[in-house]
Coordinates of C-alpha atoms and ligand atoms in Angstrom, one line a residue:
M173 CA 76.4 107.1 37.4
A174 CA 76.7 110.2 35.3
R175 CA 78.1 113.3 37.0
N176 CA 75.4 115.9 37.7
V177 CA 77.8 118.8 37.1
P178 CA 80.8 119.4 34.8
I179 CA 84.2 118.7 36.3
A180 CA 85.8 122.0 37.3
P181 CA 89.2 122.5 35.7
P182 CA 92.1 122.5 38.3
T183 CA 92.6 126.3 37.7
E184 CA 89.2 127.0 39.3
R185 CA 89.9 125.0 42.5
A186 CA 89.2 126.6 45.8
S187 CA 92.0 127.1 48.3
D188 CA 93.9 123.8 48.8
T189 CA 95.4 125.3 51.9
A190 CA 92.1 125.5 53.7
T191 CA 92.4 123.4 56.8
G192 CA 89.8 121.1 58.5
L193 CA 89.6 119.1 61.7
V194 CA 89.7 115.4 60.6
F195 CA 89.3 112.6 63.1
D196 CA 89.8 109.6 60.7
I197 CA 90.6 108.7 57.2
K198 CA 89.3 105.2 56.4
R199 CA 90.7 103.5 53.2
Y200 CA 89.0 100.6 51.4
A201 CA 85.5 101.6 52.6
V202 CA 82.8 99.7 50.7
H203 CA 79.5 101.0 52.3
D204 CA 79.9 104.7 51.9
G205 CA 78.9 105.0 48.2
P206 CA 79.7 103.0 45.1
G207 CA 82.9 101.0 44.7
I208 CA 86.0 101.1 46.8
R209 CA 86.3 104.4 48.6
T210 CA 88.3 106.5 51.0
T211 CA 86.1 108.0 53.7
V212 CA 87.3 111.2 55.3
F213 CA 85.6 111.9 58.7
L214 CA 85.3 115.6 59.7
K215 CA 84.8 116.6 63.4
G216 CA 81.8 118.4 64.7
C217 CA 78.1 117.6 64.5
S218 CA 74.8 119.5 64.6
L219 CA 72.8 116.6 66.1
R220 CA 73.2 114.7 69.3
C221 CA 71.9 111.3 68.4
V222 CA 71.7 109.1 71.5
W223 CA 72.8 106.1 69.4
C224 CA 75.9 107.8 67.9
H225 CA 78.6 105.3 67.3
N226 CA 81.2 108.0 66.6
P227 CA 81.1 110.0 69.9
E228 CA 84.5 111.6 68.9
A229 CA 82.7 113.1 65.9
I230 CA 80.4 115.3 68.0
A231 CA 82.6 118.0 69.6
H232 CA 84.0 120.7 67.4
G233 CA 87.5 120.6 68.9
P234 CA 90.2 117.9 69.4
E235 CA 89.8 115.4 72.2
V236 CA 92.0 112.8 73.8
F237 CA 91.1 109.1 74.0
F238 CA 92.4 107.3 77.1
Y239 CA 92.6 103.5 77.0
P240 CA 93.9 102.4 80.5
D241 CA 94.1 98.7 79.4
R242 CA 96.9 99.7 76.9
C243 CA 98.8 101.7 79.5
I244 CA 102.2 100.2 80.6
A245 CA 102.6 102.8 83.3
C246 CA 105.8 104.2 81.9
G247 CA 105.1 107.7 83.3
S248 CA 106.1 109.6 80.1
C249 CA 102.8 111.4 79.9
V250 CA 103.0 112.4 83.5
E251 CA 106.3 114.1 82.9
A252 CA 105.2 115.7 79.6
C253 CA 101.9 117.1 80.9
P254 CA 102.2 120.8 81.7
T255 CA 99.1 121.0 83.8
G256 CA 99.3 117.8 86.0
A257 CA 96.3 116.3 84.3
Q258 CA 98.0 113.0 83.9
T259 CA 99.0 111.2 87.2
L260 CA 100.6 107.9 88.1
A261 CA 100.2 106.5 91.6
D262 CA 102.8 104.4 93.3
D263 CA 100.7 101.3 92.7
G264 CA 100.8 102.0 88.9
H265 CA 97.2 103.4 88.8
R266 CA 97.0 106.0 86.0
T267 CA 94.4 108.8 86.1
F268 CA 93.5 111.5 83.6
D269 CA 91.8 114.6 85.0
R270 CA 90.2 116.1 81.9
S271 CA 89.0 119.2 83.9
T272 CA 92.6 120.4 84.1
C273 CA 93.6 119.3 80.6
D274 CA 94.5 122.3 78.3
L275 CA 94.7 120.1 75.1
S276 CA 98.3 120.9 74.5
L277 CA 98.7 117.2 73.6
Q278 CA 102.2 116.5 74.8
C279 CA 100.9 113.4 76.5
V280 CA 99.7 112.0 73.2
D281 CA 103.0 112.7 71.5
V282 CA 105.0 110.8 74.1
C283 CA 102.7 107.8 74.6
N284 CA 104.2 104.9 72.6
S285 CA 101.5 102.3 73.6
N286 CA 98.5 104.1 72.1
A287 CA 96.9 104.4 75.5
L288 CA 96.5 108.1 74.7
M289 CA 95.3 109.0 71.3
L290 CA 94.2 112.1 69.5
A291 CA 90.7 112.5 68.0
G292 CA 90.8 115.4 65.6
K293 CA 93.8 116.7 63.6
Q294 CA 94.1 119.8 61.5
L295 CA 94.9 118.9 58.0
T296 CA 95.0 120.9 54.8
V297 CA 93.2 119.9 51.6
D298 CA 96.5 119.1 50.0
E299 CA 97.4 116.8 52.9
V300 CA 94.1 114.9 52.6
M301 CA 94.5 114.7 48.9
D302 CA 98.0 113.2 49.2
E303 CA 96.4 110.4 51.2
V304 CA 93.2 109.8 49.1
R305 CA 95.3 109.8 45.9
E306 CA 97.1 106.7 47.1
D307 CA 94.0 104.6 46.1
A308 CA 93.2 106.3 42.8
T309 CA 93.7 103.0 41.0
F310 CA 91.1 101.3 43.2
Y311 CA 88.6 104.1 42.6
R312 CA 89.0 103.8 38.8
V313 CA 88.8 100.0 38.7
S314 CA 85.8 99.7 41.1
G315 CA 83.9 102.9 40.2
G316 CA 84.7 104.2 43.7
G317 CA 85.9 107.5 45.0
V318 CA 86.0 109.7 48.1
T319 CA 83.3 110.1 50.7
L320 CA 83.1 113.0 53.2
S321 CA 81.5 111.9 56.5
G322 CA 81.5 113.0 60.1
G323 CA 79.9 114.3 62.3
E324 CA 78.3 116.7 59.8
P325 CA 81.0 117.5 57.2
L326 CA 79.2 120.6 55.9
L327 CA 79.7 122.4 59.2
Q328 CA 83.3 122.8 58.1
N329 CA 81.9 124.4 55.0
E330 CA 84.9 126.0 53.4
F331 CA 87.2 123.0 54.0
A332 CA 84.5 120.4 52.9
T333 CA 83.8 122.4 49.7
A334 CA 87.5 122.8 48.9
L335 CA 88.1 119.1 49.5
L336 CA 85.2 118.0 47.3
N337 CA 86.3 120.5 44.6
A338 CA 89.8 119.0 44.7
C339 CA 88.5 115.4 44.4
N340 CA 86.2 116.5 41.6
A341 CA 89.0 118.1 39.7
E342 CA 91.0 114.9 39.8
G343 CA 88.0 112.9 38.5
F344 CA 87.2 111.1 41.7
H345 CA 83.6 110.2 42.4
T346 CA 82.4 112.2 45.4
S347 CA 79.9 111.2 48.1
L348 CA 78.7 113.5 50.9
D349 CA 77.4 111.7 54.0
S350 CA 75.1 114.3 55.7
C351 CA 72.7 114.4 58.5
G352 CA 70.8 117.3 56.9
Q353 CA 70.8 119.6 59.9
V354 CA 72.7 122.6 58.3
P355 CA 71.5 125.7 56.4
W356 CA 70.7 125.1 52.8
S357 CA 73.4 127.6 51.8
F358 CA 76.0 125.1 53.0
Y359 CA 74.7 122.6 50.5
E360 CA 74.5 125.2 47.7
R361 CA 78.2 125.8 48.1
A362 CA 79.3 122.2 48.1
L363 CA 76.9 120.5 45.8
P364 CA 78.5 121.5 42.5
Y365 CA 81.3 119.1 43.4
V366 CA 79.1 116.2 44.8
D367 CA 78.0 113.2 42.8
L368 CA 75.9 111.4 45.4
V369 CA 74.5 112.5 48.8
L370 CA 74.2 109.9 51.5
Y371 CA 71.4 111.3 53.6
D372 CA 70.3 110.2 57.1
L373 CA 66.6 109.9 57.8
K374 CA 66.5 109.1 61.5
H375 CA 62.8 109.5 62.4
I376 CA 59.9 110.8 60.4
H377 CA 58.1 112.2 63.5
A378 CA 59.4 115.6 64.4
D379 CA 58.9 115.2 68.2
S380 CA 60.6 111.8 68.3
H381 CA 63.4 113.1 66.1
K382 CA 63.9 115.9 68.7
E383 CA 63.8 113.5 71.6
F384 CA 66.5 111.2 70.2
T385 CA 68.7 113.6 68.3
G386 CA 68.3 116.9 70.0
A387 CA 66.6 118.6 67.0
S388 CA 63.4 118.5 65.1
N389 CA 63.5 117.0 61.6
R390 CA 61.9 120.2 60.0
R391 CA 65.1 121.5 58.4
I392 CA 66.2 118.0 57.4
I393 CA 63.0 117.4 55.6
Q394 CA 63.2 120.8 53.9
N395 CA 66.7 120.2 52.7
L396 CA 65.8 116.8 51.4
R397 CA 63.0 118.4 49.4
K398 CA 65.4 120.9 48.0
L399 CA 67.9 118.2 47.0
N400 CA 65.0 116.6 45.1
E401 CA 64.1 119.9 43.4
R402 CA 67.7 120.2 42.4
G403 CA 67.8 116.7 41.0
T404 CA 70.8 115.6 43.2
P405 CA 71.0 111.8 43.5
V406 CA 70.4 110.8 47.2
E407 CA 70.9 107.5 48.9
I408 CA 68.8 107.5 52.1
R409 CA 70.3 105.9 55.2
M410 CA 68.0 104.6 57.9
L411 CA 69.6 103.2 61.1
I412 CA 67.1 100.9 62.6
V413 CA 67.1 101.1 66.4
P414 CA 64.7 98.7 68.1
T415 CA 61.9 100.4 70.2
V416 CA 63.0 103.8 68.7
N417 CA 62.2 103.8 65.0
D418 CA 61.4 100.2 64.0
S419 CA 57.6 100.3 64.0
E420 CA 55.7 99.6 60.8
E421 CA 53.9 102.9 61.3
Q422 CA 57.1 105.0 61.5
V423 CA 58.9 103.1 58.7
G424 CA 55.8 103.2 56.5
Q425 CA 55.4 107.0 56.9
A426 CA 59.1 107.5 56.2
A427 CA 58.9 105.3 53.1
E428 CA 55.7 107.0 51.8
F429 CA 57.4 110.4 52.1
L430 CA 60.5 109.1 50.2
A431 CA 58.4 107.5 47.5
G432 CA 57.2 110.9 46.5
M433 CA 60.6 112.0 45.5
D434 CA 62.4 111.4 42.1
N435 CA 66.0 111.5 43.3
I436 CA 66.2 108.6 45.7
T437 CA 68.6 106.0 44.3
A438 CA 68.1 103.6 47.2
V439 CA 67.3 103.3 50.9
R440 CA 70.1 101.7 52.8
L441 CA 69.0 100.0 56.1
L442 CA 71.6 99.8 58.8
A443 CA 71.3 97.8 62.0
Y444 CA 71.9 99.4 65.3
H445 CA 74.6 98.0 67.6
S446 CA 76.0 99.2 70.9
M447 CA 79.7 98.3 70.3
A448 CA 80.7 102.0 70.6
V449 CA 79.9 102.2 74.3
S450 CA 83.6 101.8 75.2
K451 CA 84.4 104.8 73.0
Y452 CA 82.4 107.0 75.2
T453 CA 84.3 105.7 78.2
S454 CA 87.6 106.4 76.5
L455 CA 86.6 110.0 75.9
G456 CA 85.5 110.4 79.5
K457 CA 81.8 110.6 78.6
D458 CA 78.7 108.8 79.8
S459 CA 77.3 106.6 77.0
T460 CA 73.9 107.6 75.7
M461 CA 73.5 104.5 73.6
P462 CA 70.1 102.7 74.0
D463 CA 70.4 99.5 75.9
V464 CA 68.7 97.4 73.3
E465 CA 69.7 94.3 71.2
S466 CA 70.7 94.8 67.6
P467 CA 67.9 94.0 65.2
D468 CA 68.4 90.5 63.8
T469 CA 68.3 89.5 60.1
D470 CA 64.5 88.7 60.3
A471 CA 63.7 92.1 61.8
M472 CA 65.7 93.9 59.2
A473 CA 64.1 91.8 56.4
K474 CA 60.7 92.9 57.8
V475 CA 61.6 96.5 57.7
A476 CA 63.0 96.1 54.2
E477 CA 59.7 94.6 53.0
W478 CA 57.8 97.6 54.4
V479 CA 60.0 100.0 52.5
R480 CA 59.9 98.0 49.3
G481 CA 56.2 98.1 49.5
Y482 CA 56.4 101.8 48.5
G483 CA 58.4 101.0 45.4
L484 CA 61.8 102.0 46.8
T485 CA 65.0 100.1 46.2
V486 CA 66.3 98.8 49.5
I487 CA 69.8 97.7 50.5
T488 CA 70.1 95.7 53.7
P489 CA 73.1 94.5 55.7
S490 CA 72.5 91.0 54.3
D491 CA 73.0 92.4 50.7
D492 CA 76.4 93.7 51.8
A493 CA 77.5 90.4 53.4
Ligands
SF4_76 S1 96.5 117.3 76.4 FE1 98.1 118.5 77.4 S2 97.1 119.2 79.3 FE2 95.9 117.6 78.5 S3 96.6 115.8 79.5 FE3 97.7 115.9 77.5 S4 99.5 117.0 78.0 FE4 98.2 117.4 79.7
SF4_77 S1 102.7 107.5 78.2 FE1 101.0 106.1 77.7 S2 101.8 104.1 78.4 FE2 103.0 105.7 79.4 S3 102.0 106.0 81.4 FE3 101.2 107.5 79.9 S4 99.3 106.5 79.0 FE4 100.5 104.9 80.0

């Protein structure tokens, strides 16, 4: 795909020492834009989707995962913790009292069995670039590049913009995976360095959107219209959650709205699954994930047909298999 902006020369790059809170860097990603990619996940989100499969993405600060099944009861974390949040009973039972945790993270540093793990690390643009540069050959051969995801990556606006700028300056294709729930000014700043926006459309009805994500879709729809006016290529992502947004009426209205735009490269359908429930437990949170089965291949094919009926290009999980 042709770039929609000229590549900025390295001398114009924004601060490479800007830091951001990153909770994962996934190499060899193949569903986050074209080709083989590295996806950088930024912490903090402006929505609270009940089906969120990255609960560690939501909070804006670092968090600690605790996996009791990996714990070998060595007691190192108990000794290291300055607040007594980590305890070990005589019978080997380990507890983690998050209410007294001050996030000083000594426990994570001393746990060698990965029973305690950090979600969210401050990294500079240069540190992230050192990692994404490792796969530059794969990007060039496959037409891939770097994707910023989250959470909502644009909430860390300075860092996200600087990172996109740095990728752009090195000739890496850039994708921005966004939920749309940010001020338009955040997009204006970052978009000169973005080749493709991956944009979530969770529910076309404002009330239902608010019920399941915590916010109306008003700003999300407005921003999508502005992306269209600007001519920014957008791949729509629709997570299909049975009983929530899988009706023909909801899907049809969403597709009809999207068909009125010129910048939609494709609609990617994703199938809900509840595998992330254990992540909530590991973060000390109650799961909010709907207790419904994943939509099967036939159900996804039906949704795909409804969307194709509006002349849109559709990508389903079967296409990726
Ligand atoms: S983060 Fe710090 S205060 Fe919290 S449990 Fe770990 S060591 Fe203790
Ligand atoms: S340091 Fe890790 S393995 Fe050792 S007791 Fe703490 S959580 Fe368990």
